[in-house]
Amino acid sequence: MKTSCFPRRFPKSLLAVLSIALCHPCAADARQKPNILIIVADDMGFSDAGCYGSEIQTPNLDKLAADGLRFTQFYNTARCWSSRASILTGYYAQSVRRDAITGFDSEGGGNGNRQKWATLLPHYLKPLGYHSYHSGKWHLDGSGSAGGFEHSYISGGGNGYFDPSGTIEDDVKLSATKDKENYYSTIAIADHAVKYLKKHAANYPDKPFFQYLAFHSPHFPLHALPEDIAIYKDRYVAGWDALREERLAKLSKAGIVDCPLSRLEPDTVPGWNLPETALQKRIGPEEVGHAVPWNTLTSGQKKFQAAKMAVHAAMVHRMDIEIGRVLEQIRSIGGFENTIVFFVSDNGASAEQIIRGLGEDPSAPIGSEKSYLGMGPGWSSASNTPFRLHKSWNHEGGIATPLIVSWPAGITTHNELRTDPGHLIDIVPTILEITGGKQPSAVPPCRD
């Protein structure tokens, strides 16, 4: 069976696009090399951050953007596992067996195993003196340690944000009852990143670090802390049509987009979603399975749907708070000025409406542990403003990601937009060019 062999060369570097200061010692010794922080959101829409047109409070992301750069045409792979493979290998997922080509490649996909040559970024960085740490979602083949991370906290997430079941730290499965009473995965992921950064400062004060910070948020289920939900309680009563117009106006004013608003497409939903009749049977008549005009909903549906979007906003809001804690830890050790920060989403917002984990209790408050809801195609369309469709589609709504890049010591311009097209595969070669790392000259043979 043939396997895919593209690209024929290692992907491009974004160095010229980033406007890197020429005086920065890219190939200097390890003490001068920049720290690296890659932050990945899960199922976050193109317009969900404040600096990309959102009403959601994301002051930490907004500050990174104000001090750095925002990309307007940066792309992911529209799916979770394939994007993570691209982020950490620098190759298209099909090249490293982490996505399949229908009728061509039987070895790739969400359960595919990378070839031996398809190493992750920590393996490139270790010879340069870097110490690498991972905290959060994994969704790759192999373990964190096999991927080159000295410490790896792989959060579970199968049962939602309040359940630590399935969590693995340094290849050891943790007890599901440990700290369950106060557990919320977004906070736990940041906690472990902070822990590893503190250990790094204590043990390797003169060495650079690579921190891979991969949140589950705001992937379904809609789970958030009550105090965060309260902030957005009545924000979305006007509905997704009004929100899309509001966000488009902000995006256009900022110069991020120059296009009309895409139309809603009520007949296009993920084929694996529960049918709307089944959703209403399990959840209630207020659930909506299609991106229909807001004014066609009943008053009960409008109230229920507005409450769901308040939880989604709270999830993004909390993720930003936890990003701020990690950034503050880096500042506290005096490393922020020379830290390159990349923020991306693995795909667009999700129209998926699937009930997994512990199931859905219709009597439970929306956003609580016993609730298991998805935002649905109406709000997904709003999160992906102004683009068409959703996660898993190769339309802009599925593949367009915000990209924020900050590096105070190395980027000479601030609060600017970059319209050059780019892809997740460009992150690794950019980092290697900045750090003086060795890049492969060509893709190895398809077979091991």
GROMACS .gro file of N, CA, C and O in nm, residues 143-200:
model
  232
  143SER      N    1   0.385   0.833   2.400
  143SER     CA    2   0.374   0.902   2.529
  143SER      C    3   0.445   1.036   2.524
  143SER      O    4   0.520   1.066   2.431
  144GLY      N    5   0.422   1.116   2.628
  144GLY     CA    6   0.490   1.245   2.637
  144GLY      C    7   0.641   1.230   2.647
  144GLY      O    8   0.716   1.304   2.583
  145SER      N    9   0.685   1.133   2.726
  145SER     CA   10   0.830   1.115   2.742
  145SER      C   11   0.893   1.066   2.611
  145SER      O   12   1.003   1.108   2.575
  146ALA      N   13   0.823   0.976   2.541
  146ALA     CA   14   0.875   0.930   2.412
  146ALA      C   15   0.881   1.044   2.312
  146ALA      O   16   0.964   1.043   2.219
  147GLY      N   17   0.797   1.145   2.331
  147GLY     CA   18   0.799   1.262   2.244
  147GLY      C   19   0.909   1.361   2.277
  147GLY      O   20   0.922   1.463   2.210
  148GLY      N   21   0.985   1.332   2.383
  148GLY     CA   22   1.097   1.417   2.418
  148GLY      C   23   1.071   1.515   2.531
  148GLY      O   24   1.159   1.594   2.566
  149PHE      N   25   0.953   1.509   2.590
  149PHE     CA   26   0.921   1.601   2.700
  149PHE      C   27   0.973   1.544   2.832
  149PHE      O   28   0.946   1.429   2.866
  150GLU      N   29   1.046   1.625   2.907
  150GLU     CA   30   1.099   1.581   3.036
  150GLU      C   31   0.989   1.562   3.139
  150GLU      O   32   0.998   1.475   3.225
  151HIS      N   33   0.888   1.647   3.132
  151HIS     CA   34   0.769   1.630   3.213
  151HIS      C   35   0.648   1.649   3.123
  151HIS      O   36   0.645   1.739   3.039
  152SER      N   37   0.549   1.562   3.143
  152SER     CA   38   0.430   1.568   3.059
  152SER      C   39   0.308   1.538   3.145
  152SER      O   40   0.299   1.432   3.207
  153TYR      N   41   0.215   1.632   3.146
  153TYR     CA   42   0.087   1.615   3.217
  153TYR      C   43  -0.021   1.605   3.111
  153TYR      O   44  -0.055   1.704   3.045
  154ILE      N   45  -0.072   1.484   3.087
  154ILE     CA   46  -0.174   1.461   2.986
  154ILE      C   47  -0.309   1.454   3.055
  154ILE      O   48  -0.339   1.357   3.126
  155SER      N   49  -0.388   1.559   3.040
  155SER     CA   50  -0.518   1.564   3.107
  155SER      C   51  -0.617   1.473   3.035
  155SER      O   52  -0.610   1.454   2.914
  156GLY      N   53  -0.712   1.418   3.112
  156GLY     CA   54  -0.810   1.325   3.056
  156GLY      C   55  -0.909   1.394   2.965
  156GLY      O   56  -0.885   1.413   2.846
  157GLY      N   57  -1.020   1.436   3.018
  157GLY     CA   58  -1.115   1.514   2.939
  157GLY      C   59  -1.231   1.436   2.882
  157GLY      O   60  -1.327   1.495   2.833
  158GLY      N   61  -1.227   1.303   2.886
  158GLY     CA   62  -1.333   1.226   2.826
  158GLY      C   63  -1.469   1.247   2.890
  158GLY      O   64  -1.572   1.244   2.822
  159ASN      N   65  -1.470   1.268   3.021
  159ASN     CA   66  -1.596   1.290   3.093
  159ASN      C   67  -1.624   1.437   3.119
  159ASN      O   68  -1.719   1.470   3.190
  160GLY      N   69  -1.543   1.524   3.066
  160GLY     CA   70  -1.567   1.666   3.084
  160GLY      C   71  -1.461   1.733   3.171
  160GLY      O   72  -1.362   1.672   3.212
  161TYR      N   73  -1.485   1.859   3.200
  161TYR     CA   74  -1.385   1.945   3.263
  161TYR      C   75  -1.375   1.929   3.414
  161TYR      O   76  -1.279   1.977   3.474
  162PHE      N   77  -1.474   1.864   3.475
  162PHE     CA   78  -1.474   1.850   3.620
  162PHE      C   79  -1.428   1.712   3.667
  162PHE      O   80  -1.431   1.682   3.786
  163ASP      N   81  -1.386   1.628   3.574
  163ASP     CA   82  -1.349   1.491   3.606
  163ASP      C   83  -1.206   1.462   3.562
  163ASP      O   84  -1.177   1.467   3.442
  164PRO      N   85  -1.114   1.432   3.655
  164PRO     CA   86  -0.974   1.408   3.618
  164PRO      C   87  -0.945   1.267   3.569
  164PRO      O   88  -0.829   1.231   3.551
  165SER      N   89  -1.047   1.186   3.547
  165SER     CA   90  -1.025   1.047   3.504
  165SER      C   91  -0.941   1.043   3.378
  165SER      O   92  -0.961   1.121   3.285
  166GLY      N   93  -0.847   0.950   3.376
  166GLY     CA   94  -0.764   0.931   3.258
  166GLY      C   95  -0.642   1.018   3.251
  166GLY      O   96  -0.567   1.015   3.153
  167THR      N   97  -0.617   1.097   3.356
  167THR     CA   98  -0.501   1.187   3.356
  167THR      C   99  -0.372   1.108   3.377
  167THR      O  100  -0.365   1.017   3.459
  168ILE      N  101  -0.270   1.144   3.302
  168ILE     CA  102  -0.140   1.077   3.307
  168ILE      C  103  -0.030   1.182   3.327
  168ILE      O  104  -0.026   1.281   3.253
  169GLU      N  105   0.055   1.162   3.426
  169GLU     CA  106   0.170   1.251   3.444
  169GLU      C  107   0.298   1.169   3.441
  169GLU      O  108   0.313   1.072   3.514
  170ASP      N  109   0.387   1.211   3.352
  170ASP     CA  110   0.515   1.142   3.335
  170ASP      C  111   0.494   0.991   3.316
  170ASP      O  112   0.560   0.907   3.379
  171ASP      N  113   0.397   0.959   3.231
  171ASP     CA  114   0.365   0.822   3.190
  171ASP      C  115   0.302   0.738   3.301
  171ASP      O  116   0.290   0.617   3.286
  172VAL      N  117   0.259   0.800   3.409
  172VAL     CA  118   0.194   0.728   3.519
  172VAL      C  119   0.050   0.778   3.531
  172VAL      O  120   0.027   0.900   3.544
  173LYS      N  121  -0.046   0.686   3.528
  173LYS     CA  122  -0.186   0.724   3.541
  173LYS      C  123  -0.215   0.770   3.683
  173LYS      O  124  -0.182   0.700   3.780
  174LEU      N  125  -0.278   0.886   3.696
  174LEU     CA  126  -0.307   0.942   3.827
  174LEU      C  127  -0.442   0.894   3.879
  174LEU      O  128  -0.530   0.856   3.801
  175SER      N  129  -0.459   0.898   4.009
  175SER     CA  130  -0.584   0.859   4.070
  175SER      C  131  -0.695   0.956   4.030
  175SER      O  132  -0.677   1.078   4.035
  176ALA      N  133  -0.809   0.902   3.992
  176ALA     CA  134  -0.921   0.986   3.949
  176ALA      C  135  -0.985   1.060   4.066
  176ALA      O  136  -1.059   1.155   4.044
  177THR      N  137  -0.959   1.018   4.188
  177THR     CA  138  -1.021   1.082   4.304
  177THR      C  139  -0.936   1.195   4.361
  177THR      O  140  -0.983   1.274   4.442
  178LYS      N  141  -0.812   1.203   4.314
  178LYS     CA  142  -0.722   1.305   4.369
  178LYS      C  143  -0.769   1.445   4.330
  178LYS      O  144  -0.782   1.478   4.213
  179ASP      N  145  -0.798   1.528   4.428
  179ASP     CA  146  -0.836   1.668   4.407
  179ASP      C  147  -0.960   1.684   4.320
  179ASP      O  148  -0.982   1.788   4.260
  180LYS      N  149  -1.045   1.581   4.313
  180LYS     CA  150  -1.161   1.590   4.225
  180LYS      C  151  -1.257   1.700   4.268
  180LYS      O  152  -1.321   1.765   4.184
  181GLU      N  153  -1.266   1.725   4.398
  181GLU     CA  154  -1.363   1.822   4.448
  181GLU      C  155  -1.338   1.961   4.390
  181GLU      O  156  -1.432   2.035   4.361
  182ASN      N  157  -1.213   1.997   4.371
  182ASN     CA  158  -1.181   2.131   4.320
  182ASN      C  159  -1.124   2.128   4.178
  182ASN      O  160  -1.065   2.226   4.134
  183TYR      N  161  -1.143   2.017   4.109
  183TYR     CA  162  -1.080   2.001   3.978
  183TYR      C  163  -1.158   2.072   3.867
  183TYR      O  164  -1.279   2.060   3.856
  184TYR      N  165  -1.085   2.145   3.786
  184TYR     CA  166  -1.136   2.199   3.660
  184TYR      C  167  -1.019   2.196   3.564
  184TYR      O  168  -0.912   2.252   3.592
  185SER      N  169  -1.031   2.126   3.452
  185SER     CA  170  -0.914   2.090   3.373
  185SER      C  171  -0.834   2.210   3.324
  185SER      O  172  -0.711   2.206   3.318
  186THR      N  173  -0.901   2.319   3.288
  186THR     CA  174  -0.828   2.436   3.238
  186THR      C  175  -0.732   2.490   3.344
  186THR      O  176  -0.619   2.529   3.313
  187ILE      N  177  -0.777   2.489   3.469
  187ILE     CA  178  -0.691   2.535   3.579
  187ILE      C  179  -0.581   2.434   3.605
  187ILE      O  180  -0.464   2.470   3.626
  188ALA      N  181  -0.616   2.305   3.603
  188ALA     CA  182  -0.516   2.201   3.629
  188ALA      C  183  -0.405   2.203   3.524
  188ALA      O  184  -0.286   2.184   3.557
  189ILE      N  185  -0.441   2.226   3.400
  189ILE     CA  186  -0.340   2.233   3.294
  189ILE      C  187  -0.243   2.347   3.319
  189ILE      O  188  -0.121   2.332   3.307
  190ALA      N  189  -0.296   2.463   3.356
  190ALA     CA  190  -0.208   2.576   3.386
  190ALA      C  191  -0.126   2.550   3.512
  190ALA      O  192  -0.008   2.587   3.520
  191ASP      N  193  -0.187   2.486   3.612
  191ASP     CA  194  -0.115   2.453   3.736
  191ASP      C  195   0.012   2.374   3.706
  191ASP      O  196   0.120   2.400   3.761
  192HIS      N  197  -0.001   2.274   3.620
  192HIS     CA  198   0.114   2.188   3.591
  192HIS      C  199   0.217   2.260   3.505
  192HIS      O  200   0.337   2.237   3.522
  193ALA      N  201   0.172   2.347   3.417
  193ALA     CA  202   0.269   2.426   3.342
  193ALA      C  203   0.349   2.516   3.436
  193ALA      O  204   0.472   2.527   3.424
  194VAL      N  205   0.280   2.580   3.528
  194VAL     CA  206   0.349   2.665   3.626
  194VAL      C  207   0.445   2.582   3.710
  194VAL      O  208   0.558   2.624   3.738
  195LYS      N  209   0.402   2.463   3.751
  195LYS     CA  210   0.489   2.376   3.830
  195LYS      C  211   0.617   2.341   3.755
  195LYS      O  212   0.728   2.348   3.811
  196TYR      N  213   0.604   2.306   3.629
  196TYR     CA  214   0.722   2.269   3.552
  196TYR      C  215   0.814   2.389   3.529
  196TYR      O  216   0.937   2.375   3.531
  197LEU      N  217   0.754   2.505   3.507
  197LEU     CA  218   0.837   2.625   3.486
  197LEU      C  219   0.911   2.663   3.615
  197LEU      O  220   1.025   2.712   3.609
  198LYS      N  221   0.848   2.644   3.729
  198LYS     CA  222   0.917   2.670   3.856
  198LYS      C  223   1.034   2.575   3.874
  198LYS      O  224   1.144   2.615   3.917
  199LYS      N  225   1.012   2.447   3.843
  199LYS     CA  226   1.121   2.350   3.853
  199LYS      C  227   1.234   2.385   3.757
  199LYS      O  228   1.352   2.371   3.790
  200HIS      N  229   1.196   2.428   3.638
  200HIS     CA  230   1.298   2.466   3.540
  200HIS      C  231   1.383   2.581   3.593
  200HIS      O  232   1.507   2.578   3.583
   0.00000   0.00000   0.00000
